[in-house]
Coordinates of N, CA and C in Angstrom, one line a residue:
X1 N -33.5 -6.1 30.3 CA -33.1 -4.8 29.8 C -31.6 -4.5 30.1
X2 N -31.2 -4.9 31.3 CA -29.8 -4.7 31.6 C -28.9 -5.5 30.8
X3 N -29.3 -6.7 30.5 CA -28.4 -7.6 29.7 C -28.3 -7.1 28.2
X4 N -29.4 -6.5 27.7 CA -29.4 -5.9 26.4 C -28.4 -4.7 26.3
X5 N -28.4 -3.9 27.4 CA -27.4 -2.8 27.4 C -26.0 -3.3 27.5
X6 N -25.8 -4.3 28.3 CA -24.4 -4.9 28.4 C -24.0 -5.5 27.0
X7 N -25.0 -6.1 26.3 CA -24.6 -6.7 25.0 C -24.3 -5.6 24.0
X8 N -25.0 -4.5 24.1 CA -24.7 -3.4 23.2 C -23.4 -2.8 23.5
X9 N -23.0 -2.6 24.8 CA -21.8 -2.1 25.2 C -20.6 -3.0 24.7
X10 N -20.8 -4.3 24.9 CA -19.8 -5.3 24.5 C -19.6 -5.2 23.0
X11 N -20.7 -5.2 22.3 CA -20.6 -5.1 20.8 C -19.9 -3.8 20.3
X12 N -20.3 -2.7 21.0 CA -19.6 -1.4 20.6 C -18.2 -1.5 20.9
X13 N -17.8 -2.0 22.1 CA -16.4 -2.1 22.4 C -15.6 -3.0 21.4
X14 N -16.3 -4.1 21.0 CA -15.6 -5.0 20.1 C -15.4 -4.4 18.7
X15 N -16.4 -3.6 18.3 CA -16.3 -2.9 17.0 C -15.2 -1.9 17.1
X16 N -15.2 -1.1 18.2 CA -14.1 -0.1 18.4 C -12.7 -0.8 18.4
X17 N -12.6 -1.9 19.1 CA -11.3 -2.6 19.1 C -10.9 -3.0 17.7
X18 N -11.8 -3.5 17.0 CA -11.5 -4.0 15.6 C -11.1 -2.8 14.7
X19 N -11.8 -1.7 14.8 CA -11.5 -0.5 14.1 C -10.1 0.0 14.4
X20 N -9.8 0.1 15.7 CA -8.5 0.6 16.1 C -7.4 -0.3 15.7
X21 N -7.6 -1.6 15.8 CA -6.7 -2.6 15.3 C -6.4 -2.5 13.8
X22 N -7.5 -2.3 13.0 CA -7.3 -2.3 11.6 C -6.7 -1.0 11.1
X23 N -7.0 0.2 11.8 CA -6.3 1.4 11.5 C -4.9 1.3 11.8
X24 N -4.5 0.7 13.0 CA -3.1 0.5 13.3 C -2.4 -0.3 12.3
X25 N -3.0 -1.4 11.8 CA -2.4 -2.3 10.8 C -2.2 -1.5 9.5
X26 N -3.2 -0.8 9.1 CA -3.1 0.0 7.8 C -2.0 1.0 7.9
X27 N -1.9 1.7 9.1 CA -0.8 2.7 9.2 C 0.5 2.0 9.2
X28 N 0.7 0.8 9.7 CA 1.9 0.1 9.6 C 2.3 -0.3 8.2
X29 N 1.4 -0.3 7.3 CA 1.6 -0.7 5.9 C 1.9 0.5 5.0
X30 N 2.0 1.7 5.5 CA 2.4 2.9 4.7 C 3.9 3.0 4.6
X31 N 4.3 3.5 3.5 CA 5.7 3.7 3.3 C 6.2 4.8 4.2
X32 N 7.3 4.6 4.8 CA 7.9 5.6 5.7 C 9.0 6.4 4.9
X33 N 8.5 7.3 4.1 CA 9.4 8.1 3.2 C 10.4 9.0 4.0
X34 N 11.5 9.1 3.5 CA 12.6 9.8 4.1 C 13.2 10.9 3.1
X35 N 13.9 11.8 3.7 CA 14.7 12.7 2.8 C 16.0 11.9 2.4
X36 N 16.7 12.3 1.4 CA 17.9 11.6 1.0 C 18.9 11.7 2.1
X37 N 19.0 12.8 2.8 CA 20.0 13.0 3.9 C 19.6 12.0 5.0
X38 N 18.4 11.8 5.3 CA 18.0 10.9 6.4 C 18.3 9.5 6.0
X39 N 18.1 9.1 4.7 CA 18.3 7.8 4.3 C 19.8 7.5 4.4
X40 N 20.7 8.4 4.0 CA 22.1 8.2 4.0 C 22.6 8.1 5.5
X41 N 22.0 8.9 6.4 CA 22.4 8.8 7.8 C 22.0 7.4 8.3
X42 N 20.9 6.9 8.0 CA 20.4 5.6 8.5 C 21.3 4.5 7.8
X43 N 21.6 4.7 6.6 CA 22.4 3.8 5.8 C 23.8 3.6 6.4
X44 N 24.4 4.7 6.9 CA 25.7 4.7 7.5 C 25.7 3.9 8.8
X45 N 24.6 3.9 9.5 CA 24.5 3.1 10.7 C 24.2 1.6 10.4
X46 N 23.2 1.4 9.5 CA 22.8 0.1 9.1 C 22.6 0.1 7.6
X47 N 23.6 -0.5 6.9 CA 23.5 -0.5 5.4 C 22.2 -1.2 4.9
X48 N 21.6 -0.6 3.9 CA 20.4 -1.1 3.3 C 20.3 -0.5 2.0
X49 N 19.6 -1.1 1.0 CA 19.5 -0.5 -0.3 C 18.6 0.8 -0.1
X50 N 18.7 1.7 -1.1 CA 17.9 2.9 -1.1 C 17.1 2.9 -2.4
X51 N 15.8 3.2 -2.2 CA 14.9 3.4 -3.3 C 14.6 4.9 -3.4
X52 N 14.8 5.5 -4.5 CA 14.5 7.0 -4.7 C 13.4 7.1 -5.7
X53 N 12.3 7.7 -5.3 CA 11.2 8.1 -6.1 C 11.4 9.5 -6.6
X54 N 11.8 9.7 -7.9 CA 12.0 11.0 -8.4 C 10.7 11.4 -9.1
X55 N 10.2 12.6 -8.6 CA 8.9 13.0 -9.0 C 8.9 14.6 -9.2
X56 N 7.8 15.1 -9.7 CA 7.5 16.5 -9.7 C 6.1 16.7 -9.2
X57 N 5.8 18.0 -8.7 CA 4.5 18.3 -8.2 C 3.4 18.3 -9.3
X58 N 3.8 18.6 -10.6 CA 2.8 18.7 -11.6 C 2.6 17.4 -12.4
X59 N 3.3 16.3 -12.1 CA 3.3 15.1 -12.8 C 2.1 14.2 -12.4
X60 N 1.2 14.0 -13.3 CA 0.0 13.2 -13.1 C 0.3 11.7 -12.8
X61 N 1.2 11.1 -13.5 CA 1.6 9.7 -13.3 C 2.3 9.6 -12.0
X62 N 3.0 10.6 -11.5 CA 3.7 10.6 -10.2 C 2.6 10.4 -9.1
X63 N 1.6 11.2 -9.3 CA 0.5 11.2 -8.3 C -0.2 9.8 -8.3
X64 N -0.4 9.3 -9.5 CA -1.1 8.0 -9.7 C -0.2 6.9 -9.0
X65 N 1.1 7.0 -9.2 CA 2.0 6.0 -8.7 C 2.0 6.1 -7.1
X66 N 1.9 7.3 -6.6 CA 1.8 7.4 -5.1 C 0.5 6.7 -4.6
X67 N -0.5 7.0 -5.3 CA -1.8 6.5 -4.9 C -2.0 5.0 -5.1
X68 N -1.7 4.6 -6.3 CA -2.0 3.2 -6.7 C -0.9 2.2 -6.3
X69 N 0.3 2.6 -6.7 CA 1.4 1.6 -6.5 C 2.0 1.7 -5.1
X70 N 2.4 2.9 -4.7 CA 3.0 3.0 -3.3 C 1.9 3.0 -2.2
X71 N 0.7 3.2 -2.6 CA -0.4 3.1 -1.7 C -0.9 1.6 -1.4
X72 N -0.4 0.7 -2.2 CA -0.7 -0.7 -2.1 C 0.1 -1.3 -0.9
X73 N -0.6 -2.0 0.0 CA -0.1 -2.5 1.2 C 1.1 -3.5 1.0
X74 N 1.0 -4.3 0.0 CA 2.0 -5.3 -0.4 C 3.3 -4.5 -0.8
X75 N 3.1 -3.5 -1.6 CA 4.3 -2.7 -2.1 C 4.9 -2.0 -0.9
X76 N 4.1 -1.4 -0.1 CA 4.6 -0.7 1.1 C 5.4 -1.6 2.0
X77 N 4.9 -2.8 2.2 CA 5.6 -3.7 3.1 C 7.0 -4.1 2.5
X78 N 7.0 -4.4 1.2 CA 8.3 -4.7 0.5 C 9.3 -3.5 0.6
X79 N 8.8 -2.3 0.3 CA 9.6 -1.2 0.3 C 10.2 -1.0 1.7
X80 N 9.3 -1.0 2.7 CA 9.8 -0.8 4.1 C 10.8 -1.9 4.6
X81 N 10.6 -3.1 4.1 CA 11.5 -4.2 4.5 C 12.9 -4.1 3.9
X82 N 12.9 -3.9 2.6 CA 14.2 -4.0 1.9 C 14.9 -2.7 1.6
X83 N 14.3 -1.5 1.8 CA 14.9 -0.3 1.3 C 14.7 0.9 2.3
X84 N 15.6 1.9 2.2 CA 15.3 3.2 2.8 C 14.6 3.9 1.7
X85 N 13.3 4.3 1.8 CA 12.6 4.9 0.7 C 12.8 6.4 0.8
X86 N 13.1 7.0 -0.4 CA 13.3 8.5 -0.5 C 12.4 9.1 -1.5
X87 N 11.7 10.2 -1.2 CA 11.0 10.9 -2.2 C 11.9 12.1 -2.5
X88 N 12.1 12.3 -3.8 CA 13.0 13.4 -4.2 C 12.3 14.2 -5.3
X89 N 11.9 15.5 -5.0 CA 11.3 16.3 -6.0 C 12.4 16.9 -6.9
X90 N 12.2 16.5 -8.2 CA 13.2 16.9 -9.2 C 13.3 18.4 -9.4
X91 N 12.4 19.1 -8.9 CA 12.4 20.6 -9.0 C 12.5 21.3 -7.7
X92 N 13.0 20.6 -6.6 CA 13.1 21.2 -5.3 C 14.2 22.3 -5.4
X93 N 14.0 23.3 -4.6 CA 14.9 24.5 -4.6 C 16.1 24.3 -3.6
X94 N 15.9 23.4 -2.6 CA 16.9 23.3 -1.6 C 18.2 22.6 -2.1
X95 N 19.3 23.0 -1.7 CA 20.6 22.4 -2.0 C 20.7 21.0 -1.3
X96 N 21.4 20.1 -1.9 CA 21.7 18.8 -1.3 C 23.2 18.5 -1.4
X97 N 23.8 18.2 -0.3 CA 25.2 17.9 -0.3 C 25.3 16.4 -0.1
X98 N 26.1 15.8 -1.0 CA 26.3 14.3 -0.9 C 27.7 14.0 -1.6
X99 N 28.4 13.2 -0.9 CA 29.7 12.6 -1.4 C 30.6 13.7 -1.8
X100 N 30.7 14.8 -1.0 CA 31.6 15.9 -1.3 C 31.2 16.9 -2.3
X101 N 30.0 16.8 -2.8 CA 29.5 17.7 -3.8 C 28.2 18.3 -3.4
X102 N 27.9 19.5 -3.8 CA 26.7 20.2 -3.5 C 25.9 20.3 -4.8
X103 N 24.7 19.8 -4.7 CA 23.8 19.9 -5.9 C 22.7 21.0 -5.6
X104 N 22.4 21.7 -6.7 CA 21.5 22.8 -6.6 C 20.4 22.8 -7.7
X105 N 19.4 23.6 -7.5 CA 18.4 23.8 -8.5 C 18.9 24.7 -9.6
X106 N 18.7 24.3 -10.8 CA 19.1 25.1 -12.0 C 17.9 25.5 -12.8
X107 N 17.6 26.8 -12.8 CA 16.5 27.4 -13.6 C 16.7 27.1 -15.1
X108 N 15.6 26.7 -15.7 CA 15.6 26.5 -17.2 C 14.3 27.0 -17.7
X109 N 14.2 28.0 -18.5 CA 13.0 28.4 -19.1 C 12.0 28.8 -18.0
X110 N 10.8 28.3 -18.0 CA 9.8 28.7 -17.0 C 10.0 27.8 -15.7
X111 N 10.7 26.8 -15.8 CA 10.9 25.9 -14.7 C 12.4 25.7 -14.3
X112 N 12.8 24.4 -14.2 CA 14.1 24.1 -13.9 C 14.2 22.7 -13.4
X113 N 15.4 22.3 -13.0 CA 15.6 20.9 -12.5 C 16.7 20.9 -11.5
X114 N 16.6 20.1 -10.5 CA 17.6 19.9 -9.5 C 18.8 19.1 -10.1
X115 N 20.0 19.5 -9.8 CA 21.2 18.9 -10.4 C 21.3 17.4 -9.9
X116 N 20.8 17.1 -8.7 CA 20.9 15.7 -8.2 C 19.9 14.8 -9.0
X117 N 18.8 15.3 -9.3 CA 17.8 14.5 -10.1 C 18.4 14.3 -11.5
X118 N 19.1 15.3 -12.1 CA 19.7 15.2 -13.4 C 20.8 14.2 -13.3
X119 N 21.6 14.2 -12.2 CA 22.7 13.2 -12.1 C 22.2 11.8 -11.9
X120 N 21.1 11.6 -11.1 CA 20.5 10.3 -11.0 C 20.0 9.7 -12.3
X121 N 19.4 10.6 -13.1 CA 18.8 10.2 -14.3 C 19.7 10.4 -15.6
X122 N 20.9 10.7 -15.4 CA 21.9 11.0 -16.5 C 21.3 12.0 -17.5
X123 N 20.6 13.0 -16.9 CA 20.1 14.1 -17.8 C 18.8 13.7 -18.6
X124 N 18.4 12.5 -18.5 CA 17.2 12.0 -19.2 C 16.0 12.2 -18.3
X125 N 15.5 13.4 -18.2 CA 14.4 13.7 -17.2 C 13.1 13.1 -17.6
X126 N 12.7 12.1 -16.9 CA 11.4 11.4 -17.1 C 10.8 11.2 -15.7
X127 N 9.5 11.5 -15.6 CA 8.9 11.4 -14.3 C 7.6 10.6 -14.4
X128 N 7.3 9.7 -13.4 CA 8.2 9.4 -12.3 C 9.4 8.5 -12.7
X129 N 10.4 8.5 -11.9 CA 11.5 7.6 -12.1 C 11.8 6.9 -10.8
X130 N 12.2 5.6 -10.8 CA 12.6 4.9 -9.6 C 14.0 4.5 -9.7
X131 N 14.8 4.9 -8.7 CA 16.2 4.7 -8.7 C 16.5 3.7 -7.5
X132 N 17.4 2.7 -7.8 CA 17.8 1.8 -6.7 C 19.3 1.9 -6.5
X133 N 19.7 2.2 -5.3 CA 21.1 2.2 -4.9 C 21.3 1.0 -4.0
X134 N 22.5 0.3 -4.2 CA 22.8 -0.8 -3.4 C 23.3 -0.5 -2.0
X135 N 23.7 -1.5 -1.3 CA 24.2 -1.4 0.0 C 25.5 -0.5 0.0
X136 N 26.2 -0.5 -1.1 CA 27.4 0.3 -1.3 C 27.1 1.7 -1.8
X137 N 25.8 2.1 -1.9 CA 25.4 3.4 -2.5 C 25.6 3.5 -4.0
X138 N 26.0 2.4 -4.7 CA 26.1 2.5 -6.1 C 24.8 2.1 -6.8
X139 N 24.7 2.7 -8.0 CA 23.4 2.5 -8.8 C 23.3 1.0 -9.1
X140 N 22.1 0.5 -8.8 CA 21.7 -0.9 -9.2 C 20.9 -0.8 -10.5
X141 N 19.9 0.1 -10.5 CA 19.1 0.3 -11.7 C 18.3 1.6 -11.6
X142 N 17.9 2.1 -12.7 CA 17.0 3.3 -12.7 C 15.9 2.9 -13.7
X143 N 14.6 3.1 -13.3 CA 13.5 2.7 -14.1 C 12.6 3.9 -14.3
X144 N 12.5 4.4 -15.6 CA 11.6 5.5 -15.8 C 10.2 5.1 -16.0
X145 N 9.3 6.0 -15.7 CA 7.9 5.8 -15.9 C 7.1 5.2 -14.8
X146 N 5.8 5.2 -15.0 CA 4.8 4.7 -14.0 C 4.9 3.2 -14.0
X147 N 5.0 2.7 -12.7 CA 5.0 1.2 -12.5 C 3.8 0.7 -11.8
X148 N 3.1 -0.2 -12.5 CA 1.9 -0.8 -11.8 C 2.3 -1.6 -10.7
X149 N 1.4 -1.8 -9.7 CA 1.8 -2.6 -8.5 C 2.3 -4.0 -8.8
X150 N 1.7 -4.7 -9.8 CA 2.2 -6.0 -10.1 C 3.6 -6.0 -10.6
X151 N 4.0 -5.1 -11.4 CA 5.4 -5.0 -11.9 C 6.3 -4.5 -10.8
X152 N 5.9 -3.6 -10.0 CA 6.7 -3.1 -8.9 C 7.0 -4.2 -7.9
X153 N 6.0 -5.0 -7.6 CA 6.2 -6.2 -6.7 C 7.4 -7.0 -7.2
X154 N 7.4 -7.4 -8.5 CA 8.5 -8.1 -9.1 C 9.8 -7.4 -8.9
X155 N 9.9 -6.2 -9.3 CA 11.1 -5.4 -9.2 C 11.6 -5.3 -7.8
X156 N 10.7 -5.1 -6.8 CA 11.2 -4.9 -5.4 C 11.7 -6.3 -4.9
X157 N 11.1 -7.4 -5.3 CA 11.6 -8.7 -4.9 C 13.0 -9.0 -5.6
X158 N 13.0 -8.7 -6.9 CA 14.2 -8.9 -7.6 C 15.4 -8.2 -7.1
X159 N 15.2 -6.9 -6.7 CA 16.3 -6.1 -6.2 C 16.5 -6.3 -4.7
X160 N 15.3 -6.2 -4.0 CA 15.4 -6.3 -2.5 C 16.0 -7.6 -2.0
X161 N 15.7 -8.7 -2.7 CA 16.2 -10.0 -2.3 C 17.5 -10.4 -3.0
X162 N 18.0 -9.4 -3.8 CA 19.3 -9.5 -4.5 C 19.3 -10.7 -5.5
X163 N 18.1 -11.0 -6.1 CA 18.0 -12.0 -7.1 C 18.9 -11.6 -8.4
X164 N 19.0 -10.3 -8.6 CA 19.8 -9.8 -9.7 C 21.3 -10.2 -9.7
X165 N 21.7 -10.6 -8.5 CA 23.2 -11.0 -8.4 C 23.4 -12.4 -9.1
X166 N 22.4 -13.3 -9.2 CA 22.7 -14.6 -9.7 C 21.6 -15.1 -10.7
X167 N 20.7 -14.1 -11.2 CA 19.6 -14.5 -12.1 C 19.3 -13.3 -13.0
X168 N 19.1 -13.6 -14.3 CA 18.8 -12.5 -15.2 C 17.3 -12.2 -15.0
X169 N 16.9 -11.0 -15.4 CA 15.5 -10.5 -15.2 C 14.5 -11.4 -16.0
X170 N 14.9 -11.8 -17.2 CA 13.9 -12.6 -18.0 C 13.5 -13.9 -17.3
X171 N 14.5 -14.7 -16.8 CA 14.2 -15.9 -16.1 C 13.5 -15.7 -14.8
X172 N 13.9 -14.6 -14.1 CA 13.2 -14.3 -12.8 C 11.7 -13.9 -13.1
X173 N 11.5 -13.1 -14.1 CA 10.2 -12.6 -14.5 C 9.3 -13.8 -14.9
X174 N 9.8 -14.7 -15.6 CA 9.1 -15.9 -16.1 C 8.6 -16.8 -15.0
X175 N 9.4 -16.9 -13.9 CA 9.1 -17.8 -12.8 C 8.5 -17.2 -11.6
X176 N 8.4 -15.8 -11.6 CA 8.0 -15.1 -10.4 C 6.5 -15.4 -10.1
X177 N 6.2 -15.8 -8.8 CA 4.8 -16.0 -8.4 C 4.5 -14.9 -7.4
X178 N 4.0 -13.8 -7.8 CA 3.6 -12.7 -7.0 C 2.3 -12.9 -6.2
X179 N 2.1 -12.0 -5.3 CA 0.8 -12.0 -4.5 C -0.2 -11.1 -5.1
X180 N 0.2 -10.2 -6.0 CA -0.7 -9.2 -6.6 C -1.1 -9.8 -8.0
X181 N -2.4 -9.6 -8.3 CA -2.9 -10.1 -9.6 C -3.4 -9.0 -10.4

């Protein structure tokens, strides 16, 4: 009877250890979102590319991209490795100061848009939109619309590993062997 209790205790402890380990591992695979100001401060200390997810609260595809694409562990690992990830609400009311300019929310009709989002997207407001800034804070690319995890994996590797510097997208895309199917 005593050995049965010991066996049950050992099994319970093993299950608990596995659960705690898997929870810790899953948490490590979440994207560590920053504000734009936090990303710039980190970038000044240690330069790294910046990924900006431009979204709105009412956008269904923005929510789907958060859940399906950014919620994918492979995508999260790539984002956290190569980028300072920023979530930017295109309708936020708070001012943002960057590069000697202050950007504000501008009311339009029943809603409005933040000037920084409009500047990032050249006034072509489409949500979600993914913006990539280089180590020098210059625009690498802006990609409008929902991105499935398989496509996002390609894009993150292409930009994160700086393949764009010596390879065109078509040849990269043709030869890319991703982990997501």
